[in-house]
Coordinates of C-alpha atoms and ligand atoms in Angstrom, one line a residue:
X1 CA 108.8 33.6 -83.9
X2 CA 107.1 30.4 -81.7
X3 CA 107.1 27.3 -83.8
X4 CA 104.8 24.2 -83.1
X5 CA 107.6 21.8 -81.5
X6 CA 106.4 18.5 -82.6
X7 CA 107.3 20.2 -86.2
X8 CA 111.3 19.5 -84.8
X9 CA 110.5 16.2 -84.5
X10 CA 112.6 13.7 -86.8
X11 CA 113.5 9.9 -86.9
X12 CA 111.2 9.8 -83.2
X13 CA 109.5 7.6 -81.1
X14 CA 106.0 8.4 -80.0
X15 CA 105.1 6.3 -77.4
X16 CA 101.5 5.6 -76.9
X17 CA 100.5 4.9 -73.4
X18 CA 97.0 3.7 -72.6
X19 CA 96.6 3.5 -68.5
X20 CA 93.3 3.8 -66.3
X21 CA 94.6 6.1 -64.2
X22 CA 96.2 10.2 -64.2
X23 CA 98.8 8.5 -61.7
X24 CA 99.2 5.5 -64.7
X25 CA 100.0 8.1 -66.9
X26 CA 102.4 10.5 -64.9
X27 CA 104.2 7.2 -64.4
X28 CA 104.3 5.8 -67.6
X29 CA 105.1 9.4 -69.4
X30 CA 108.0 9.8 -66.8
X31 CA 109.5 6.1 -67.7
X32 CA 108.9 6.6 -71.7
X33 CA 110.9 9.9 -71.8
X34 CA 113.6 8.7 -69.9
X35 CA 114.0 5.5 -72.1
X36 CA 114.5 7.7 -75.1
X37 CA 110.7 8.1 -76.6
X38 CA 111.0 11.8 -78.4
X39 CA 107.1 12.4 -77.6
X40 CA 104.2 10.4 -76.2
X41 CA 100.4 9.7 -77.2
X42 CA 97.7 10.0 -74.4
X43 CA 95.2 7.8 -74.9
X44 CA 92.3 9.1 -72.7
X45 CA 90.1 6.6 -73.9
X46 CA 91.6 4.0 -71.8
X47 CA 90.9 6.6 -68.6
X48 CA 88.4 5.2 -66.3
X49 CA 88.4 8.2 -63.9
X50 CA 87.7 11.7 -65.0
X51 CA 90.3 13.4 -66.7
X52 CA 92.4 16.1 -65.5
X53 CA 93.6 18.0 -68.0
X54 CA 95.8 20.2 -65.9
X55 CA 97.7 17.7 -63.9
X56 CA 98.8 15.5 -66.7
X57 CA 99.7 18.0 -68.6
X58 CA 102.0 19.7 -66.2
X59 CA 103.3 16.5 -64.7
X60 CA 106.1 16.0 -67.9
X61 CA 107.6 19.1 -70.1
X62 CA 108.0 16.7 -72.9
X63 CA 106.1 16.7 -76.2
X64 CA 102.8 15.0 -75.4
X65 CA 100.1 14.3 -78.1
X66 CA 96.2 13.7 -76.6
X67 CA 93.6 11.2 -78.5
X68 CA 90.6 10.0 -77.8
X69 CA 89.9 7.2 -79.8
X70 CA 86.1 6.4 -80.4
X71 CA 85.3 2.1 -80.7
X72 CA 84.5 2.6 -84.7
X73 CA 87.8 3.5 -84.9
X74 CA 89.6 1.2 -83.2
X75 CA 89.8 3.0 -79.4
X76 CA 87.4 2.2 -76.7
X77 CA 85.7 5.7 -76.1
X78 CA 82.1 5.1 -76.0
X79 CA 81.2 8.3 -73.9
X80 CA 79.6 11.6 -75.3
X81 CA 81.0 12.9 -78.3
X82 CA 80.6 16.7 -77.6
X83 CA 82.4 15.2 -74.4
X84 CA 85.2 13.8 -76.0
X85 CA 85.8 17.2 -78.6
X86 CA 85.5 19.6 -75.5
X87 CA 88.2 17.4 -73.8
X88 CA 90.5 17.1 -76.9
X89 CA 90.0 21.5 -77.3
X90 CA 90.8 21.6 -73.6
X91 CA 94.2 19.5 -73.7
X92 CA 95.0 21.9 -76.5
X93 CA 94.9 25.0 -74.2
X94 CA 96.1 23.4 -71.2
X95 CA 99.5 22.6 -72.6
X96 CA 99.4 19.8 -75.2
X97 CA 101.3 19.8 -78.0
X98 CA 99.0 18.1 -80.1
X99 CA 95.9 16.4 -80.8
X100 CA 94.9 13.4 -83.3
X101 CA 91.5 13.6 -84.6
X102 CA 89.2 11.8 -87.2
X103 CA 87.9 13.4 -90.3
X104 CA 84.2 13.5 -89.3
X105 CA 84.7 16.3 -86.4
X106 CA 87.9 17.7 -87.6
X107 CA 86.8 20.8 -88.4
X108 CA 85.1 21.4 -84.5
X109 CA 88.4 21.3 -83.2
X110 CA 89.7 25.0 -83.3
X111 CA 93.8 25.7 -83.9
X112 CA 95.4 26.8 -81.3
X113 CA 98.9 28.3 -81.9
X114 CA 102.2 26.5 -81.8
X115 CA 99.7 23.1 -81.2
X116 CA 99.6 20.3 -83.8
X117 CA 96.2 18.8 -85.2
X118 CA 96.6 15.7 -86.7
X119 CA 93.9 14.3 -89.0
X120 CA 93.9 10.4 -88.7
X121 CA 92.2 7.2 -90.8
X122 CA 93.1 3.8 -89.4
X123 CA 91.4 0.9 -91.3
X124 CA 91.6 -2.3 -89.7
X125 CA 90.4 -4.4 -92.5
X126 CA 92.9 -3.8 -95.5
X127 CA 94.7 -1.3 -97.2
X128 CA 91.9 0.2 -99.3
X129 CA 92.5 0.9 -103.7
X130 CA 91.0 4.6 -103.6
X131 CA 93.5 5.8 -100.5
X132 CA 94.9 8.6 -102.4
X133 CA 91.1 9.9 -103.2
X134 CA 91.2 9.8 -99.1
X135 CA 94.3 11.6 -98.9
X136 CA 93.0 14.1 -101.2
X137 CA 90.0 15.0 -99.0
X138 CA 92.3 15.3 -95.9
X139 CA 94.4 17.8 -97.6
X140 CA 91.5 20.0 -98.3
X141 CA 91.0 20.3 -94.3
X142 CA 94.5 21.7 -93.6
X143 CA 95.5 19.6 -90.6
X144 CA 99.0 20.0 -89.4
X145 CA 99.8 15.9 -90.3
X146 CA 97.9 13.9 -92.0
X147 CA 98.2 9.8 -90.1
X148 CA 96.8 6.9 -92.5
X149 CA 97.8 3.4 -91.0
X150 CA 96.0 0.5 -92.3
X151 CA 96.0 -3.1 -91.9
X152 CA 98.7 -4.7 -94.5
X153 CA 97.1 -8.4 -96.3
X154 CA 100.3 -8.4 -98.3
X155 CA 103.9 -6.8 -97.5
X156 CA 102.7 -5.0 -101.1
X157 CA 100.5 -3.0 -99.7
X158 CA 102.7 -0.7 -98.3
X159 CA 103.8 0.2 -102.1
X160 CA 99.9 2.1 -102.1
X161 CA 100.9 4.2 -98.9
X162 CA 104.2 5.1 -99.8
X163 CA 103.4 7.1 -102.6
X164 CA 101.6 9.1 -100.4
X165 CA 105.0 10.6 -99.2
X166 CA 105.4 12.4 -102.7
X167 CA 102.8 14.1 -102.6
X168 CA 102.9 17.8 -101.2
X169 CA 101.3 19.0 -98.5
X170 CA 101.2 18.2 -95.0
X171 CA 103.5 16.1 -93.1
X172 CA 102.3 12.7 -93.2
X173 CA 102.9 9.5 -91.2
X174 CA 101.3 6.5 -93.4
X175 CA 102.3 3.1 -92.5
X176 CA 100.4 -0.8 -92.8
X177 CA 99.4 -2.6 -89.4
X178 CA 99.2 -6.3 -88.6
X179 CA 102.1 -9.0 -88.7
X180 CA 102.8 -8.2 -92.5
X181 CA 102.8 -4.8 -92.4
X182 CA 105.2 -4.5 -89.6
X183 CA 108.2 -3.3 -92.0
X184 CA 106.8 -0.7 -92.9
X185 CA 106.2 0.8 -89.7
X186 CA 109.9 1.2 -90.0
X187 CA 110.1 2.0 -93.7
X188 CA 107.5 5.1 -92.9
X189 CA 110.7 7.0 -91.1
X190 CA 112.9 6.4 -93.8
X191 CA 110.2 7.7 -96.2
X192 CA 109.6 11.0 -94.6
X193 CA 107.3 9.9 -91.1
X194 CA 108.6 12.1 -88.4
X195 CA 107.9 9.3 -85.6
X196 CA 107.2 5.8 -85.1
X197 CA 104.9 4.8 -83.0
X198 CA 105.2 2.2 -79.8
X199 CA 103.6 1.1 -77.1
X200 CA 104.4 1.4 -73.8
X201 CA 101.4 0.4 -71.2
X202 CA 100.5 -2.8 -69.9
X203 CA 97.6 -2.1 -71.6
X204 CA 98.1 -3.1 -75.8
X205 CA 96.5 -0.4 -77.8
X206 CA 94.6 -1.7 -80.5
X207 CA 96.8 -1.2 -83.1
X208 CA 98.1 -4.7 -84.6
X209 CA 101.7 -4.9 -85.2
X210 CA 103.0 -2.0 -82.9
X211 CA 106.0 -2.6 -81.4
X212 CA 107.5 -2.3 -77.8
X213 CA 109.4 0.6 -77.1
X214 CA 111.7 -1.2 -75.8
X215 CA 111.8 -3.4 -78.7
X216 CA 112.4 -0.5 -80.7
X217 CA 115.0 1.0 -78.6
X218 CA 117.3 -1.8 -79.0
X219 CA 116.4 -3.4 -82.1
X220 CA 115.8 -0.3 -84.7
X221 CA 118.1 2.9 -84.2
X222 CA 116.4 5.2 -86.0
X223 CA 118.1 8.3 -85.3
X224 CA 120.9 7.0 -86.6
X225 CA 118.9 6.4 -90.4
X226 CA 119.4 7.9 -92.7
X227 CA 118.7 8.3 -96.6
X228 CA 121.7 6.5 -97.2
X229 CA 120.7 3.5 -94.9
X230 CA 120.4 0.2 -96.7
X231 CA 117.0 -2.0 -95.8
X232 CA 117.8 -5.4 -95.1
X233 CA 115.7 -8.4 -94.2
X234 CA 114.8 -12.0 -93.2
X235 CA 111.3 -13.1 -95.0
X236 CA 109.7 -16.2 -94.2
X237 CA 106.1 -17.6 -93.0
X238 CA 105.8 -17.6 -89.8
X239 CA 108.6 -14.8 -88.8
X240 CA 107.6 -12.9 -85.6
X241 CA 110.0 -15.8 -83.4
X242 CA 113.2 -15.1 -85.9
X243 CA 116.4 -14.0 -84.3
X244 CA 117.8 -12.4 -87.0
X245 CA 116.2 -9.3 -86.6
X246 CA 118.5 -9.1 -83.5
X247 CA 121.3 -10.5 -84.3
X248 CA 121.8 -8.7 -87.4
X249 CA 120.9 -5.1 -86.6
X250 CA 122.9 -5.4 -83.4
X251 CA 125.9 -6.8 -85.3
X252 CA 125.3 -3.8 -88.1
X253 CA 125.1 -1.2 -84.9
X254 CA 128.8 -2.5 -83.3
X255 CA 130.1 -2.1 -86.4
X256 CA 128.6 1.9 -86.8
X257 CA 126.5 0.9 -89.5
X258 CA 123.3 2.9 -90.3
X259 CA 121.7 0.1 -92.1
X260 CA 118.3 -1.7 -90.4
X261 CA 117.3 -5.6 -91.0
X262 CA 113.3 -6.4 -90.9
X263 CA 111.0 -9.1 -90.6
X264 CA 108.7 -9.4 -93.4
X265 CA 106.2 -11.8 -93.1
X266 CA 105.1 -13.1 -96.7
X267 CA 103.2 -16.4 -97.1
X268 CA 103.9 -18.8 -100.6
X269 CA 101.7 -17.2 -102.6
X270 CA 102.8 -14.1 -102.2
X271 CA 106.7 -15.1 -102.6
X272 CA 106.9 -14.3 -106.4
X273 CA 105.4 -10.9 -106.2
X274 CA 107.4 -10.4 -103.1
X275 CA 110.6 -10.9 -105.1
X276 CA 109.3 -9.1 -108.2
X277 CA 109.4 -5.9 -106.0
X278 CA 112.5 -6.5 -104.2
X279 CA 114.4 -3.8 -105.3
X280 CA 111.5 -1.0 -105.1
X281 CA 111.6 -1.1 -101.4
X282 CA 115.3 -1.1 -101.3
X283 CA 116.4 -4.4 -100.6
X284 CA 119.9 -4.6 -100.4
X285 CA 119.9 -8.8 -99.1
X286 CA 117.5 -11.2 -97.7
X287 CA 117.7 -13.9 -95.4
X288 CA 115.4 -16.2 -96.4
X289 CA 113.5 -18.9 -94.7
X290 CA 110.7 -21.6 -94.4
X291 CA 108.9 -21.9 -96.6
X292 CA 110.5 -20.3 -99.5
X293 CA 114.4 -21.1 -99.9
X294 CA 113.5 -23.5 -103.1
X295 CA 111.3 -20.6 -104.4
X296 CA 113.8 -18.2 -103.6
X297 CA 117.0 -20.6 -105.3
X298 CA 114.8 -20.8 -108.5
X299 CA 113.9 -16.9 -108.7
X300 CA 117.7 -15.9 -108.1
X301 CA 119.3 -14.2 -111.2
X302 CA 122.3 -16.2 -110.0
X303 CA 123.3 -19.1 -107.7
X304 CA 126.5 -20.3 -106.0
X305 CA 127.7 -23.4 -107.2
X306 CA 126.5 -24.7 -103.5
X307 CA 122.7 -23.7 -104.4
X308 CA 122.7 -24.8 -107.5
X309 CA 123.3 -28.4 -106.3
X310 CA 121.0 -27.7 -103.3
X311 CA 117.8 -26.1 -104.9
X312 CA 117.5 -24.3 -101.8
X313 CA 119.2 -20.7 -100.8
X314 CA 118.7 -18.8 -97.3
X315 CA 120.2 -15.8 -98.9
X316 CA 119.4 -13.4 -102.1
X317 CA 122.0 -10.6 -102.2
X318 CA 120.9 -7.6 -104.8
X319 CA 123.4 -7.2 -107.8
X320 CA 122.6 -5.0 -110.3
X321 CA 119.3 -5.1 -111.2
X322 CA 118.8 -8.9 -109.8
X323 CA 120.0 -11.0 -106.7
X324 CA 122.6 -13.8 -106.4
X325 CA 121.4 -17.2 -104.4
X326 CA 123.7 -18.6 -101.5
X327 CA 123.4 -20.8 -99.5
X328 CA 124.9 -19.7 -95.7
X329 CA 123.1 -22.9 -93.9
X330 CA 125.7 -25.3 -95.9
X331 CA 128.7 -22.8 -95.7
X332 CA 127.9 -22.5 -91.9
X333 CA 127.9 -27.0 -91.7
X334 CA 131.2 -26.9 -92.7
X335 CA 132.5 -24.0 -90.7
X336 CA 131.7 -25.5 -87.6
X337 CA 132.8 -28.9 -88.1
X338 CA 136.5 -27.0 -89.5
X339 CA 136.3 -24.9 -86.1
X340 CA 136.2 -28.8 -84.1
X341 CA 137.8 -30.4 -86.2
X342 CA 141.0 -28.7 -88.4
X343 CA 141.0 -27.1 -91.3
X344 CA 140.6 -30.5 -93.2
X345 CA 137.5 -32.7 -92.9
X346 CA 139.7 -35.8 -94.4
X347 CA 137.5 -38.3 -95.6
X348 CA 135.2 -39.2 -92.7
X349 CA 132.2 -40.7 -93.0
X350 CA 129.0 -38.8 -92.9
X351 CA 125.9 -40.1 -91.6
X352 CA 122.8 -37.6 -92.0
X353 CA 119.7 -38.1 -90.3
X354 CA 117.1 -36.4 -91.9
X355 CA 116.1 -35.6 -95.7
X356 CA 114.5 -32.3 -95.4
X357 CA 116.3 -28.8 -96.1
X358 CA 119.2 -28.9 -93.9
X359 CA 119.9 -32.6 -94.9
X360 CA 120.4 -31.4 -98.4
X361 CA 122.9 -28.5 -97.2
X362 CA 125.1 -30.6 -95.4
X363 CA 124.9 -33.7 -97.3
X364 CA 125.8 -31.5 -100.5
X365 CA 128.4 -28.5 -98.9
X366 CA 130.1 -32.3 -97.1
X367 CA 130.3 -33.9 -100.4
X368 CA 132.4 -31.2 -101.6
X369 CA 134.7 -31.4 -98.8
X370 CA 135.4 -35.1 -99.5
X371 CA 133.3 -36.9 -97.1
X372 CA 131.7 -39.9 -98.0
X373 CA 127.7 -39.2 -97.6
X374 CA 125.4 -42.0 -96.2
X375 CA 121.5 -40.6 -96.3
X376 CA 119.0 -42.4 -93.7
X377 CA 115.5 -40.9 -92.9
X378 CA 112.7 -41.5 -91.4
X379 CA 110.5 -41.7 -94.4
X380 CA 112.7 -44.2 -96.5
X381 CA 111.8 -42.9 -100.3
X382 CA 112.9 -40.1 -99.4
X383 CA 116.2 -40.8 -98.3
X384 CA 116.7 -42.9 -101.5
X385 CA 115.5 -40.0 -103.8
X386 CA 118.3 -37.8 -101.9
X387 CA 121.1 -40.3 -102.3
X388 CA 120.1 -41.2 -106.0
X389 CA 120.5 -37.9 -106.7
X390 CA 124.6 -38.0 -106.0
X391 CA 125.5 -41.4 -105.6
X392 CA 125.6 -41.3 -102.0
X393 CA 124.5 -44.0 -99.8
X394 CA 121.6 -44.5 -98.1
X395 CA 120.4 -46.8 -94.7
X396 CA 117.2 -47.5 -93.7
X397 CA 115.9 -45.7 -90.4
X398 CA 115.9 -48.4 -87.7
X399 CA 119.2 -49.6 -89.9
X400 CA 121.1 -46.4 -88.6
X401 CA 122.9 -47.4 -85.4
X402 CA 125.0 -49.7 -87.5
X403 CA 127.4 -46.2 -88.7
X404 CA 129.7 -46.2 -85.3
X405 CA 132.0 -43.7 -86.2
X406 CA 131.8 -40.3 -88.1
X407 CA 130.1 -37.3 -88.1
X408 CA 126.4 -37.9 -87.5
X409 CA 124.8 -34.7 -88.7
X410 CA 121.5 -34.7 -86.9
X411 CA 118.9 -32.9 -89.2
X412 CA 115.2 -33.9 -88.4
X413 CA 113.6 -31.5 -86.4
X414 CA 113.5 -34.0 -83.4
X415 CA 114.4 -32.9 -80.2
X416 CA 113.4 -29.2 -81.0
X417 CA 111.8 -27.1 -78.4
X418 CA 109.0 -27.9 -76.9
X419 CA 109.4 -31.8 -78.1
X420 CA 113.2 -31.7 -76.0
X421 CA 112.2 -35.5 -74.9
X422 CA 112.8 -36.4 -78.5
X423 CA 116.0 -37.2 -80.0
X424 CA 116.9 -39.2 -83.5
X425 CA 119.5 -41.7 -81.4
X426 CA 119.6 -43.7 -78.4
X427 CA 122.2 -43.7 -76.2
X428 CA 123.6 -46.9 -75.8
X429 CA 125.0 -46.5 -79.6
X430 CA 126.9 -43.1 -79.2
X431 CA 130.7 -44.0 -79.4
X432 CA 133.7 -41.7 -78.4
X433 CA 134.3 -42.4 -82.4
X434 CA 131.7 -39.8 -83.1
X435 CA 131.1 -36.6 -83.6
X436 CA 127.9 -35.3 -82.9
X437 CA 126.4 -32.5 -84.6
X438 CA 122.7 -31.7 -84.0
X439 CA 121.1 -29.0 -86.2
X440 CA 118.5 -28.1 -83.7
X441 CA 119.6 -24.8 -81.7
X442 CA 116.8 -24.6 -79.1
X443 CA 117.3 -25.6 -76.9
X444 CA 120.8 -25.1 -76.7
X445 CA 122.1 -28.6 -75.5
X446 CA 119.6 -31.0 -76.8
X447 CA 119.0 -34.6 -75.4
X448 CA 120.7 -35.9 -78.5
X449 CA 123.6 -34.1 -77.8
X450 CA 123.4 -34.5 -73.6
X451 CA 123.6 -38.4 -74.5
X452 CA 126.4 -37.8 -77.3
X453 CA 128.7 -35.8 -74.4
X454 CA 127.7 -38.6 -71.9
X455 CA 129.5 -41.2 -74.3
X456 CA 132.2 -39.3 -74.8
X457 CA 131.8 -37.9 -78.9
X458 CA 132.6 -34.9 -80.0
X459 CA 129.8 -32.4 -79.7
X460 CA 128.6 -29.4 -81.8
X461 CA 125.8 -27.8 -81.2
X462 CA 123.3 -26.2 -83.3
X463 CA 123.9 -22.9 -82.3
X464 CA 127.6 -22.6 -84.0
X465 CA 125.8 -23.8 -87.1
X466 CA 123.3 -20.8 -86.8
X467 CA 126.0 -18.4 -85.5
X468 CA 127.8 -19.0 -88.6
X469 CA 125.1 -19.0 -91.1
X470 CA 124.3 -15.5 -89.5
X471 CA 127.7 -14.4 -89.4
X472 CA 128.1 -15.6 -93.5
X473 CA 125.3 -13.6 -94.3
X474 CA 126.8 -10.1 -92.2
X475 CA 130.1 -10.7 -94.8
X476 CA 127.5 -11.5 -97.8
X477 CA 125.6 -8.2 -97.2
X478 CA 128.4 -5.7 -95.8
X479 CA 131.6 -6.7 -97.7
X480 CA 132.9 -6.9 -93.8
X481 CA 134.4 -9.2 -91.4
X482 CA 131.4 -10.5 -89.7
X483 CA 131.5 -9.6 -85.6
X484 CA 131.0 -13.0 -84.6
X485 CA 131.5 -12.8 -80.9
X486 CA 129.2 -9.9 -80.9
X487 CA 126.5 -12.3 -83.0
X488 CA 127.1 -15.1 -80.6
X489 CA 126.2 -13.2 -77.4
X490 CA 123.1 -11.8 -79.9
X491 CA 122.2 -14.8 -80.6
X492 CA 122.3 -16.6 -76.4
X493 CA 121.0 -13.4 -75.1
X494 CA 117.3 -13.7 -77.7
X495 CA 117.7 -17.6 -77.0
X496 CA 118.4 -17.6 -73.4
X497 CA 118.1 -13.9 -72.2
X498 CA 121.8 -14.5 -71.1
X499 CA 124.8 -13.8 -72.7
X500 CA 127.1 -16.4 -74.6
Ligands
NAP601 P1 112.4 -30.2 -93.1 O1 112.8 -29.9 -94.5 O2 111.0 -30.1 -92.7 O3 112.8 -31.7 -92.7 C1 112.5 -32.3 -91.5 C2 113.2 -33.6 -91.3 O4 112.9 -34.1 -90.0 C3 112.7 -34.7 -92.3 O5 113.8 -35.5 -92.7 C4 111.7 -35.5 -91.5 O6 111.6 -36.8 -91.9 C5 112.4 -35.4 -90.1 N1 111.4 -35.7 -89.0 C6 110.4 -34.9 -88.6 N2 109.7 -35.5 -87.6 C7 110.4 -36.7 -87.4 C8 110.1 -37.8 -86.5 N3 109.1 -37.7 -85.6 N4 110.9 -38.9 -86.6 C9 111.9 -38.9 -87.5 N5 112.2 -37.9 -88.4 C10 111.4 -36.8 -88.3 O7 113.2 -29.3 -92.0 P2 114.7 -28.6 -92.2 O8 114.5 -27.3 -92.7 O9 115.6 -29.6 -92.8 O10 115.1 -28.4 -90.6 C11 115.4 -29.6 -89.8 C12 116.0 -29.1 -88.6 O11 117.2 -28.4 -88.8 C13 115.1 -28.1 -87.8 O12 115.1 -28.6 -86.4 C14 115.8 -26.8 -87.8 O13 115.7 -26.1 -86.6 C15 117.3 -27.2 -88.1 N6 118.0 -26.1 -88.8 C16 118.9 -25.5 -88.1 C17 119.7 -24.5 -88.7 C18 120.7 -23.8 -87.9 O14 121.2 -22.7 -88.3 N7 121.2 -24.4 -86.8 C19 119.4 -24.1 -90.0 C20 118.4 -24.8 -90.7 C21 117.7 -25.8 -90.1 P3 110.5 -37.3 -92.9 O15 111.0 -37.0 -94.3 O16 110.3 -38.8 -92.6 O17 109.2 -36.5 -92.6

């Protein structure tokens, strides 16, 4: 008996290629099978020269999928619409596999056997309350998939789509667009969604959010998912320049690891919710980052003795029914000043510059090692508040050339790309007697710590600090050694496009 083959489609990549010309598309469709993509999408409305049908149908045997998207909804077809229809008909009996259609003219599209019609709703707008009411009505119109993506204003959104995989019926591929709903593209696969779509054309489709195929070649493996993959993630405001993604589903993939790590982009007002519904997505861990690691320390269920002194955590691991707070940023301070230095810190004097986040993280995880902590910061009240707060000293700002030997634990945000003029020290008050550790990781050797070499101090770089904090929260989330050479050349290769 002939099936439909898109129907043996699982855990794929549909790669949606929108060029002007048939030569474009030849080109592109012979590029995107052969970097892995399972099936493409032609997007004819991005043709500017008459289609034929025959050619580009012939010119691949993979599985190809034909739309023609009109302007209302969201393509740039403004041609003929008995046009567009006879087209979509005529790709079906010259060899597509598939169509995607919009509920208006479904019905004028006749099946043709062992070919897939897929009824699709995109809303650019916002994720809309009565969506099952629409999924309903598409049922009633037997289509082959049923393709809902909508634009996500909150990560929660998704939580109104998803249900749509329980219902019975057709195959369905339901998924939120824009920078928040970007997860879920993801997500849809492990719900049921037998591809993921992806871009692949000079030319950006108009769909917000979608990713490379590329980037979803080497970032998200989703053959490899299954239903006993764990979701983990980094969530912060903004996210879309976060390494993590990289660094830790490239670490879980060296160590044959099914599991996946997403960005989810959630502002402050949305944290508490967020975390509310943590554990319905799965989360399994979180890193977390600005602006929510004091939200995120007082949400915990439980915090390390290192948060609880902080008030800040950049990780929430799931136990039981609630998450645990740590607090990787500190552990990772102290890591690499013990990798440097010896196992032992001894007593030396800290000086940090800064009072922000990572101030508190290493003034607090130093403490504990023994160091005495001297606090100086730009704005001066609140380098006292910081110091009050443990006893610790405190210098005022222009004061801060006076500490001549120590550890000078640089953690103001000067210097940080594209500001790489900047720097919290001048050079002429470096001594061999210090050691130089600057928080900042891009770019990799900051002027602070060109000027530090230059005198002859000890030097650590940002980028052990962040390797580290990375490589603690792999051990947090897995139970496993982390692979840290494997997250250091991660980690210079997204930084640098080099490896370590
Ligand atoms: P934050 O809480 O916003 O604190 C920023 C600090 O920078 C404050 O002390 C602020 O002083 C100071 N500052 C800003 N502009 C300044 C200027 N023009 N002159 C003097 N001081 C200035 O930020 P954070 O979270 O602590 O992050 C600080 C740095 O640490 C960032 O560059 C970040 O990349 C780095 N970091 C690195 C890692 C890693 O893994 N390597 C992890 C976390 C953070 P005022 O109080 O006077 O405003």
């Amino acid at each position: 008996m002939a099936v439909n083959p898109l129907e043996s489609v699982r855990h794929g990549v549909c790669a949606v290629l929108t060029e002007p010309t048939t030569e474009g598309f030849i080109s592109q469709m012979e590029s995107a099978f052969q970097s892995g993509a399972s099936l493409v999408e032609l997007r004819l409305d991005y043709l500017t020269e008459p289609a034929d049908l025959k050619t580009l149908m012939n010119a691949h045997p993979g599985l190809k999928l034909v739309t023609i998207r009109r302007k209302q909804d969201g393509g740039i077809w403004e041609g003929d619409e008995s046009l567009r229809l006879e087209l979509l008909q005529n790709a079906l009996a010259n060899g597509a596999h598939g169509i995607d259609i919009e509920e208006d003219c479904f019905s004028r599209i006749k099946p043709v056997p062992n070919t897939t019609r897929i009824l699709s709703y995109h809303n650019f707008q916002e994720t809309p309350g009565n969506i099952q009411e629409l999924f309903r009505r598409f049922t009633c119109l037997r289509p082959d998939i049923i393709k809902i993506a909508c634009k996500a204003n909150s990560i929660l959104d998704w939580f109104r789509l998803r249900e749509l995989y329980l219902h019975p019926g057709p195959e369905k591929i339901a998924f939120c667009m824009g920078s928040k709903g970007y997860p879920t593209r993801i997500m849809s696969v492990l719900n049921g969604a037998p591809w993921l779509y992806a871009s692949h054309s000079t030319a950006q489709p108009n769909a917000p959010g979608i990713p490379s195929l590329e980037l979803v070649q080497s970032m998200f493996p989703l053959k490899k998912l299954g239903t006993e993959s764990k979701i983990f993630g980094v969530v912060g405001d903004p996210i879309s320049h976060s390494l993590s993604p990289a660094i830790h589903n490239n670490a879980f993939e060296h160590m044959h690891r099914n599991d996946v790590y997403l960005p989810f982009h959630v502002n402050q007002e949305e944290f508490t919710d967020f975390y509310g519904r943590m554990q319905e997505f799965p989360l399994e861990g979180l890193s977390v980052t600005i602006p929510h690691k004091e939200t995120a320390a007082c949400l915990a269920g439980t915090r390390s003795p290192l948060v609880q002194r902080i008030g800040a955590a950049n990780t929430l691991i799931r136990r039981g029914n609630s998450y645990h707070a740590e607090n990787t940023d500190a552990l990772a301070i102290v890591q690499s000043l013990k990798q440097v230095l010896g196992k032992s810190l001894g007593e030396m004097p800290v000086l940090i510059l800064g009072a922000g986040g990572a101030a508190r993280a290493g003034a607090f995880a130093l403490s504990l090692e023994g160091c005495p902590i001297t606090i100086t910061n730009r704005n001066i009240t609140r380098a006292k508040s910081l110091a009050n707060e443990a006893g610790w000293g405190f210098l005022p700002w222009e004061d801060r050339f006076s500490f001549r030997s120590g550890i000078l634990l640089q953690c103001t945000s000067l210097g940080m790309h594209p500001n790489v003029n900047d720097t919290a020290w001048e050079l002429k008050h470096f001594t061999p007697q210090h050691v130089a550790f600057d928080t900042v990781y891009n770019p990799l050797e900051t002027r602070f710590l060109q000027e530090a070499k230059t005198s002859g101090a000890i030097c650590i770089p940002g980028m052990e600090m962040f390797i580290h904090q990375a490589a603690a929260q792999f051990e947090l989330f897995t139970g496993l050694l982390a692979p840290l050479e494997k997250i250091r050349d991660t980690a210079f290769k997204a930084l640098t496009g080099k490896p370590a």
